[in-house]
CSV table of C-alpha atoms in Angstrom, one decimal:
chain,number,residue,atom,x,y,z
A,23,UNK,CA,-0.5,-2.5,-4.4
A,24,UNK,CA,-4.2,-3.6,-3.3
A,25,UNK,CA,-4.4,-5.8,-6.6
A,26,UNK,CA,-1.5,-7.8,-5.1
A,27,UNK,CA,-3.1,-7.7,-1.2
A,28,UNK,CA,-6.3,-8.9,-2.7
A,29,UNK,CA,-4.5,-12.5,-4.2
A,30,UNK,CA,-2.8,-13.1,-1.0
A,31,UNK,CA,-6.0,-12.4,1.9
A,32,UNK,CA,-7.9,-14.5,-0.4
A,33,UNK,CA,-6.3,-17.6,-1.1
A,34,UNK,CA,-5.5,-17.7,2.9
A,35,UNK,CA,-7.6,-19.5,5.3
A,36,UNK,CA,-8.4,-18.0,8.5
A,37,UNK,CA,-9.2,-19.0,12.3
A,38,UNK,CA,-12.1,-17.0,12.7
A,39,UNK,CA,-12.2,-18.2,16.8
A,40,UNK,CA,-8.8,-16.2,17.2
A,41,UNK,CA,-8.7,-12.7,17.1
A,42,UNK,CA,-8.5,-9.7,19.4
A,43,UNK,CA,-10.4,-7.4,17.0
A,44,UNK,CA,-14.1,-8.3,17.0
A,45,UNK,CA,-16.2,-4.6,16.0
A,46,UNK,CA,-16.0,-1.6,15.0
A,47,UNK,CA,-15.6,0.0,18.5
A,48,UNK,CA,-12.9,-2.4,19.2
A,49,UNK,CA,-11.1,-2.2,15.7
A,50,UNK,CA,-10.8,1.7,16.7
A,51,UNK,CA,-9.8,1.6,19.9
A,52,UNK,CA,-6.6,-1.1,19.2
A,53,UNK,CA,-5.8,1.4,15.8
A,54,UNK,CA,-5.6,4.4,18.2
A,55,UNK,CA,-3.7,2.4,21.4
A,56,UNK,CA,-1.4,0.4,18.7
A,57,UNK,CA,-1.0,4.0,16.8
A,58,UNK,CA,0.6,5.7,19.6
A,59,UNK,CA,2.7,2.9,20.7
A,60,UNK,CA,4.3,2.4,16.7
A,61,UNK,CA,4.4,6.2,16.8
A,62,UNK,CA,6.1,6.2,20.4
A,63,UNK,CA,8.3,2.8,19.3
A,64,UNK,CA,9.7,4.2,16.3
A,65,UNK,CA,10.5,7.1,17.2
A,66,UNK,CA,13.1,5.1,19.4
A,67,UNK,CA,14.1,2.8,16.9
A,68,UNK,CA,14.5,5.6,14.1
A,69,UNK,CA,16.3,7.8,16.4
A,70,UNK,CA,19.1,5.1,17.3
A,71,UNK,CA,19.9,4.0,13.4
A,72,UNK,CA,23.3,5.8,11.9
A,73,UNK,CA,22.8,8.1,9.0
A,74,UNK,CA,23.4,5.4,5.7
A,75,UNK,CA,26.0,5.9,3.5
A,76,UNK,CA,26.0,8.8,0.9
A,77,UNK,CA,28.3,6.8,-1.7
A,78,UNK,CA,25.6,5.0,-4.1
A,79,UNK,CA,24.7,1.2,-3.1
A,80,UNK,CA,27.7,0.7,-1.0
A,81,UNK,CA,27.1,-1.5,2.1
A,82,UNK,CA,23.5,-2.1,1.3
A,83,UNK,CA,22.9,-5.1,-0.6
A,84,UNK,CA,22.4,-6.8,2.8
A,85,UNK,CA,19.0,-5.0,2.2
A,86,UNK,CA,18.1,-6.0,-0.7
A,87,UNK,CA,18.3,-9.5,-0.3
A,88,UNK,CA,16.0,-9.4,2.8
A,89,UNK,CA,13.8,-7.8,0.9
A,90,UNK,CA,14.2,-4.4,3.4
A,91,UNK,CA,16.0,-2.0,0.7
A,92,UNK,CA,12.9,0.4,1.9
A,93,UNK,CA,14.3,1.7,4.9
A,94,UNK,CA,17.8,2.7,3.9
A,95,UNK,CA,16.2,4.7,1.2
A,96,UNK,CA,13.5,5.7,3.3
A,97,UNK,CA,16.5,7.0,5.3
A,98,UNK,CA,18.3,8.7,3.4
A,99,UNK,CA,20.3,6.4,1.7
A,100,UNK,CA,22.0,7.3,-2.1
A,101,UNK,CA,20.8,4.2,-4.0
A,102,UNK,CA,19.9,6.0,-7.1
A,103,UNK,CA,20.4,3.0,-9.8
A,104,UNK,CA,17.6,0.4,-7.3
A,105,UNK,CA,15.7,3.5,-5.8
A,106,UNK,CA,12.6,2.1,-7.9
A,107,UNK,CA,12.7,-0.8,-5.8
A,108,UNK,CA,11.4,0.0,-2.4
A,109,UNK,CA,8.3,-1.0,-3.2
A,110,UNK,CA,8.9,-4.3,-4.3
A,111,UNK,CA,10.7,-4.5,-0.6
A,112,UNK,CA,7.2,-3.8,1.1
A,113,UNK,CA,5.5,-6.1,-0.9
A,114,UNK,CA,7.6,-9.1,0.0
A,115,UNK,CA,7.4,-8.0,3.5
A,116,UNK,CA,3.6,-7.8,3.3
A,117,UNK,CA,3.9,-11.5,1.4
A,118,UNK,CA,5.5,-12.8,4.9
A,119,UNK,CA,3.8,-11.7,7.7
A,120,UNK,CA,0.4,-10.7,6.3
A,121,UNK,CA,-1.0,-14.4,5.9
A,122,UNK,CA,-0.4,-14.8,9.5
A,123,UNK,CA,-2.8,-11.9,10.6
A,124,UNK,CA,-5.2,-12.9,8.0
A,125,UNK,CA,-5.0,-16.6,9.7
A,126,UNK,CA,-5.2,-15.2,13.7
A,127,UNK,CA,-8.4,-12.5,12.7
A,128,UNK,CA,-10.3,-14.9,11.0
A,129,UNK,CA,-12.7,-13.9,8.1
A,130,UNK,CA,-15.0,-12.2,10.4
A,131,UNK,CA,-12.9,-10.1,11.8
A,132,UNK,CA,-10.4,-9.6,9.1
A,133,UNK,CA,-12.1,-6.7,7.4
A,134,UNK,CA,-11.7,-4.9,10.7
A,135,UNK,CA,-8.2,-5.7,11.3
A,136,UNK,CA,-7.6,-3.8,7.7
A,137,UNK,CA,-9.4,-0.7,8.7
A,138,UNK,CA,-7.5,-0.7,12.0
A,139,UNK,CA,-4.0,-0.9,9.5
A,140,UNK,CA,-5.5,1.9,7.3
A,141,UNK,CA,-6.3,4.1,10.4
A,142,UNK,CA,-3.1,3.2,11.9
A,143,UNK,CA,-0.8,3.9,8.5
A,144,UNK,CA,-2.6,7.6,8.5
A,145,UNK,CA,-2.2,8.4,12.2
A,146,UNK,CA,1.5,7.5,11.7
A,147,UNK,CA,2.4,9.6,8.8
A,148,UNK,CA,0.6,12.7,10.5
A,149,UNK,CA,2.5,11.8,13.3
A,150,UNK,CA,5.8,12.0,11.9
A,151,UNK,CA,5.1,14.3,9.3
A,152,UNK,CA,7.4,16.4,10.4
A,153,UNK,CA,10.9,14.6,10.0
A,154,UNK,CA,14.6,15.4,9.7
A,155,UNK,CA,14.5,12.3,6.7
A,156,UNK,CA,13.1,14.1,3.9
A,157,UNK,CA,10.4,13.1,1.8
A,158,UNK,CA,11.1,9.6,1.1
A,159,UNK,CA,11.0,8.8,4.7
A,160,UNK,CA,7.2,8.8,4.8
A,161,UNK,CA,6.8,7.9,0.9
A,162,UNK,CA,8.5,4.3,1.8
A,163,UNK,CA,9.1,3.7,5.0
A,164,UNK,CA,6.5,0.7,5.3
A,165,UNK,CA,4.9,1.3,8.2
A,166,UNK,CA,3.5,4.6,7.1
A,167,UNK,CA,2.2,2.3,3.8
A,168,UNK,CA,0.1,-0.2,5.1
A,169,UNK,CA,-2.9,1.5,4.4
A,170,UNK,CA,-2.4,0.4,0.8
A,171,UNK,CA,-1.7,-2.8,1.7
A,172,UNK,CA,-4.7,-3.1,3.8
A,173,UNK,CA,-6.9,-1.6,1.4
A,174,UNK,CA,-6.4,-4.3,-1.0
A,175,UNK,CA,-6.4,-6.9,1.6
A,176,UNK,CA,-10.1,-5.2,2.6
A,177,UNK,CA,-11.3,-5.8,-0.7
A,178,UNK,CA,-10.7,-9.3,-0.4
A,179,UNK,CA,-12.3,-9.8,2.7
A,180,UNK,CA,-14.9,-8.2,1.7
A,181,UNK,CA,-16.5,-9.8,-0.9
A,182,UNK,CA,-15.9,-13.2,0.7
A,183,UNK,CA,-18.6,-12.4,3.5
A,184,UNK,CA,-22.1,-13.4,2.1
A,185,UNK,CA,-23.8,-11.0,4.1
A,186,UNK,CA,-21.7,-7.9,2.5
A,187,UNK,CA,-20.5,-8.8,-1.2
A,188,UNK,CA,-24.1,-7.7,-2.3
A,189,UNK,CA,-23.9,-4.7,-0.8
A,190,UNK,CA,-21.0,-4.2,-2.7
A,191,UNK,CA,-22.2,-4.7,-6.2
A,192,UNK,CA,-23.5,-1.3,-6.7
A,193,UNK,CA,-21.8,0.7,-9.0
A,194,UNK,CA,-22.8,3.6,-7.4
A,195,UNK,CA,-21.0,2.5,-4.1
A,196,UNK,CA,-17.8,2.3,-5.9
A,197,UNK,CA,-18.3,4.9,-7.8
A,198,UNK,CA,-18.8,7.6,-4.4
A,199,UNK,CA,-15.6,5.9,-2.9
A,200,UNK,CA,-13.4,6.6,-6.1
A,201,UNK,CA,-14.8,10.3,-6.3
A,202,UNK,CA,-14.1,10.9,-3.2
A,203,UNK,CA,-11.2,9.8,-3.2
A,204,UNK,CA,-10.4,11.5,-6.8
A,205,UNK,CA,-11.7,14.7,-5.2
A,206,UNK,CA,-9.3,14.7,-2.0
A,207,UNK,CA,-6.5,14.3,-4.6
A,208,UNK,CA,-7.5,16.8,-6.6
A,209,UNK,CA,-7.6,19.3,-3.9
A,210,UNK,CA,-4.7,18.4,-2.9
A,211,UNK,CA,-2.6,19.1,-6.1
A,212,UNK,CA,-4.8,22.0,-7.1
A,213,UNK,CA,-3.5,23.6,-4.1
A,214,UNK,CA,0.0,22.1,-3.2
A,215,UNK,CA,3.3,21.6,-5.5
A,216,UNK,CA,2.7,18.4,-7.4
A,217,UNK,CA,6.5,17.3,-6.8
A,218,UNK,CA,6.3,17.3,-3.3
A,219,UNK,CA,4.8,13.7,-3.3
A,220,UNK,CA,6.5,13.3,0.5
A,221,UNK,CA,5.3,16.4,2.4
A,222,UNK,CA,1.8,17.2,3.8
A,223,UNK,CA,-0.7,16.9,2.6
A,224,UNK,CA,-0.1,14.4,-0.1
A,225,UNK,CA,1.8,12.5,2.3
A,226,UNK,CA,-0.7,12.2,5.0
A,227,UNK,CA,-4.4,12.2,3.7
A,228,UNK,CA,-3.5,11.7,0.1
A,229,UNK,CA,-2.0,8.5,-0.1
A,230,UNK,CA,-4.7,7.1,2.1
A,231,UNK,CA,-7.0,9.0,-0.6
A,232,UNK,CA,-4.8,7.2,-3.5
A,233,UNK,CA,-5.5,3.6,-2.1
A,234,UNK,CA,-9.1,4.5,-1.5
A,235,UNK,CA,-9.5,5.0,-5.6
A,236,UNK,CA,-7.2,1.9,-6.3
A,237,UNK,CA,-9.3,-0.8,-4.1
A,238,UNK,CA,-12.6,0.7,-5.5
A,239,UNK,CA,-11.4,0.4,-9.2
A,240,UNK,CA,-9.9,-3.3,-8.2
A,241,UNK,CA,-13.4,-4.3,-6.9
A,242,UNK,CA,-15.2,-2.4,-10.0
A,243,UNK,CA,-13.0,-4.9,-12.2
A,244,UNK,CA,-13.9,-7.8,-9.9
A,245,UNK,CA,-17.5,-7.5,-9.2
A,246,UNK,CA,-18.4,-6.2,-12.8
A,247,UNK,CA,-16.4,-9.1,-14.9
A,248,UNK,CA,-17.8,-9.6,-17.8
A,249,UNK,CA,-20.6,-6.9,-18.2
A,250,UNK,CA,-21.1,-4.7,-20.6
A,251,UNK,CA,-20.8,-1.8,-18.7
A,252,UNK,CA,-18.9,1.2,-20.0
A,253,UNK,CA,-16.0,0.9,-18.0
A,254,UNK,CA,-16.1,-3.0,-17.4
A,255,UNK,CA,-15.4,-3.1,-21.3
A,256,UNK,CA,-12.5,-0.7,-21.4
A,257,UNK,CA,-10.7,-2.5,-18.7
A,258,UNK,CA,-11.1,-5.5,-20.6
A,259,UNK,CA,-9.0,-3.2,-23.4
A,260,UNK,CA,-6.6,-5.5,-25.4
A,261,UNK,CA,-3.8,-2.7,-24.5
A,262,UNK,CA,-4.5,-2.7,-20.9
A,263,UNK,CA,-4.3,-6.4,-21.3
A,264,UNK,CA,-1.0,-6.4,-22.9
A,265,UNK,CA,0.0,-4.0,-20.5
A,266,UNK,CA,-0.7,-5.8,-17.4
A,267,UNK,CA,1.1,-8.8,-18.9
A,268,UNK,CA,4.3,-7.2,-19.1
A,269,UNK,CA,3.7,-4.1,-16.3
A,270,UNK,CA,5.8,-6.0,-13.9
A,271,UNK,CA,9.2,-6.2,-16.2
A,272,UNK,CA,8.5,-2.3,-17.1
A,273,UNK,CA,8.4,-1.8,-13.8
A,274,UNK,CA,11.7,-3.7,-12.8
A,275,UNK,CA,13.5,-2.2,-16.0
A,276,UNK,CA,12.2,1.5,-16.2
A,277,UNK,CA,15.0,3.1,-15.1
A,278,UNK,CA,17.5,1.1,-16.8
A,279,UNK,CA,15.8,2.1,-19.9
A,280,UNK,CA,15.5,5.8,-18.9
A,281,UNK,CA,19.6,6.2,-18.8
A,282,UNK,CA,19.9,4.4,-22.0
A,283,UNK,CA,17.4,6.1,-23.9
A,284,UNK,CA,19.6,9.8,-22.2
A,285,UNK,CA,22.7,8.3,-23.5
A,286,UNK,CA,20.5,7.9,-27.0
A,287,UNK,CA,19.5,11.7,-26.8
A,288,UNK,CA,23.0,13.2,-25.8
C-alpha cells in the first residue's frame, strides 16, 4: 500500500494556511482525543450492524461496487471467491477522501497529520483487539489500516519539504527504520503462530511494524535512483521490473488461478 499513498499525497496540492494539526505536541494530542472517540464511535456503529450472510456473495455486491467489500468480510461475511479484494476496497476509499486531508493540512503540516493516522490506526486495533469478529475484523476493517496508508502518504510528504529530504538521504536512516521494523516482525513470528496474521501481536504492533519496512524500502528506491548501490541495483532487477508490470493482474487473478491449477492436480 504506501507505494500507492506516496503517488496520490504527491501529485495533490495543499492549503498549508488550513489545518488544525500544526506540531508535534498537537499532532499527539488530536491522535489520542480522535482515538478514543473512533474507538468509542465504532464501537456503536459495529455493535448495531446484523451478522452478514453466511451463503457465499449473496446480497453483497452492493459492496463491491462502492468500493466497501472490506467491511462485510471484515465482518464476518462468506465471500470466499472476492475475499482477495478487500484491499483493493481500502485503497479506493483512501483514493476519495485522502486528497482532501492532504489539501486542508497543507504541506507543512501534512507529515504530522500522517503520524496522527499511524498512531491512531495502532491505538484502535489494541483497542479492539479483543473482538467477537475473528481475525479478519482487524486484518481489513480500514480504520484499523490506515497506518499503511499513512505511512506511504508520510513518505511523500516528506521528501517534498526542503528542510527534511536531506535528512532523509542517508542510507543508514532507512536502513535503522527497516531493521527495526524487520526485528519487531521477527519477534513476533519467532514467538507467536505464523497463521494467526489477525490476533495480537501481529495484529496490533506488527502491522504498524510491516508498514514501517515498506515506506523505508519505498523511499530507499526513491531517494537512491539510479546509484550503484547494492540494493539500488537489484531493485532495478529486470524480474522485479517485469514483475511490478504485471503484479497488479496477479493480484486480481491469484485466486482464480489457485482453483484452476487444484482442479489441474485432482
Amino acid at each position: 500500500m504506501p507505494l500507492n499513498k506516496w503517488n496520490i499525497s504527491a501529485t495533490v496540492q495543499p492549503n498549508s494556511k488550513i489545518s488544525p494539526i500544526g506540531d508535534p505536541i498537537r499532532a499527539w494530542t488530536w491522535a489520542n482525543a480522535s482515538s478514543d472517540v473512533t474507538a468509542a464511535t465504532s464501537h456503536h456503529v459495529i455493535s448495531s450492524v446484523p451478522t452478514p450472510s453466511a451463503t457465499p456473495n449473496a446480497g453483497h455486491e452492493l459492496w463491491f461496487w462502492l468500493h466497501l467489500a472490506n467491511w462485510p468480510i471484515a465482518l464476518g461475511a462468506n465471500t470466499t471467491t472476492l475475499l482477495h479484494l478487500w484491499s483493493l476496497a481500502i485503497e479506493e476509499q483512501y483514493y476519495l477522501l485522502w486528497p482532501l486531508f492532504v489539501y486542508v493540512a497543507g504541506p507543512r503540516r501534512l507529515p504530522w497529520l500522517c503520524a496522527a493516522v499511524i498512531l491512531t490506526a495502532l491505538h484502535l486495533r489494541v483497542q479492539f483487539s479483543v473482538n467477537p469478529f475473528g481475525p479478519w475484523f482487524l486484518y481489513a476493517l480500514t480504520p484499523f489500516r490506515m497506518d499503511a496508508l499513512a505511512a506511504g502518504s508520510l513518505a511523500a510528504a516528506l521528501v517534498r519539504l526542503p528542510a527534511i529530504r536531506p535528512r532523509l538521504a542517508h542510507a543508514r536512516l532507512l536502513a535503522a527504520l527497516a531493521l527495526a521494523g524487520l526485528a519487531v516482525l521477527t519477534a513476533i513470528l519467532t514467538t507467536t503462530n505464523p497463521r494467526t496474521f489477525g490476533a495480537p501481536p501481529m495484529a496490533t504492533i506488527g502491522y504498524t511494524a510491516l508498514a514501517v519496512v515498506s515506506a523505508a524500502l519505498v523511499l530507499y528506491a526513491f531517494l537512491f535512483t539510479g546509484s550503484n548501490r547494492q540494493l539500488s541495483r537489484a531493485l532495478r532487477a529486470p524480474a522485479l521490473q517485469s514483475l511490478g508490470r504485471y503484479s497488479y493482474a496477479m493480484y486480481l487473478f491469484h485466486v482464480a488461478a489457485y482453483a484452476l491449477c487444484g482442479l489441474a492436480i485432482r
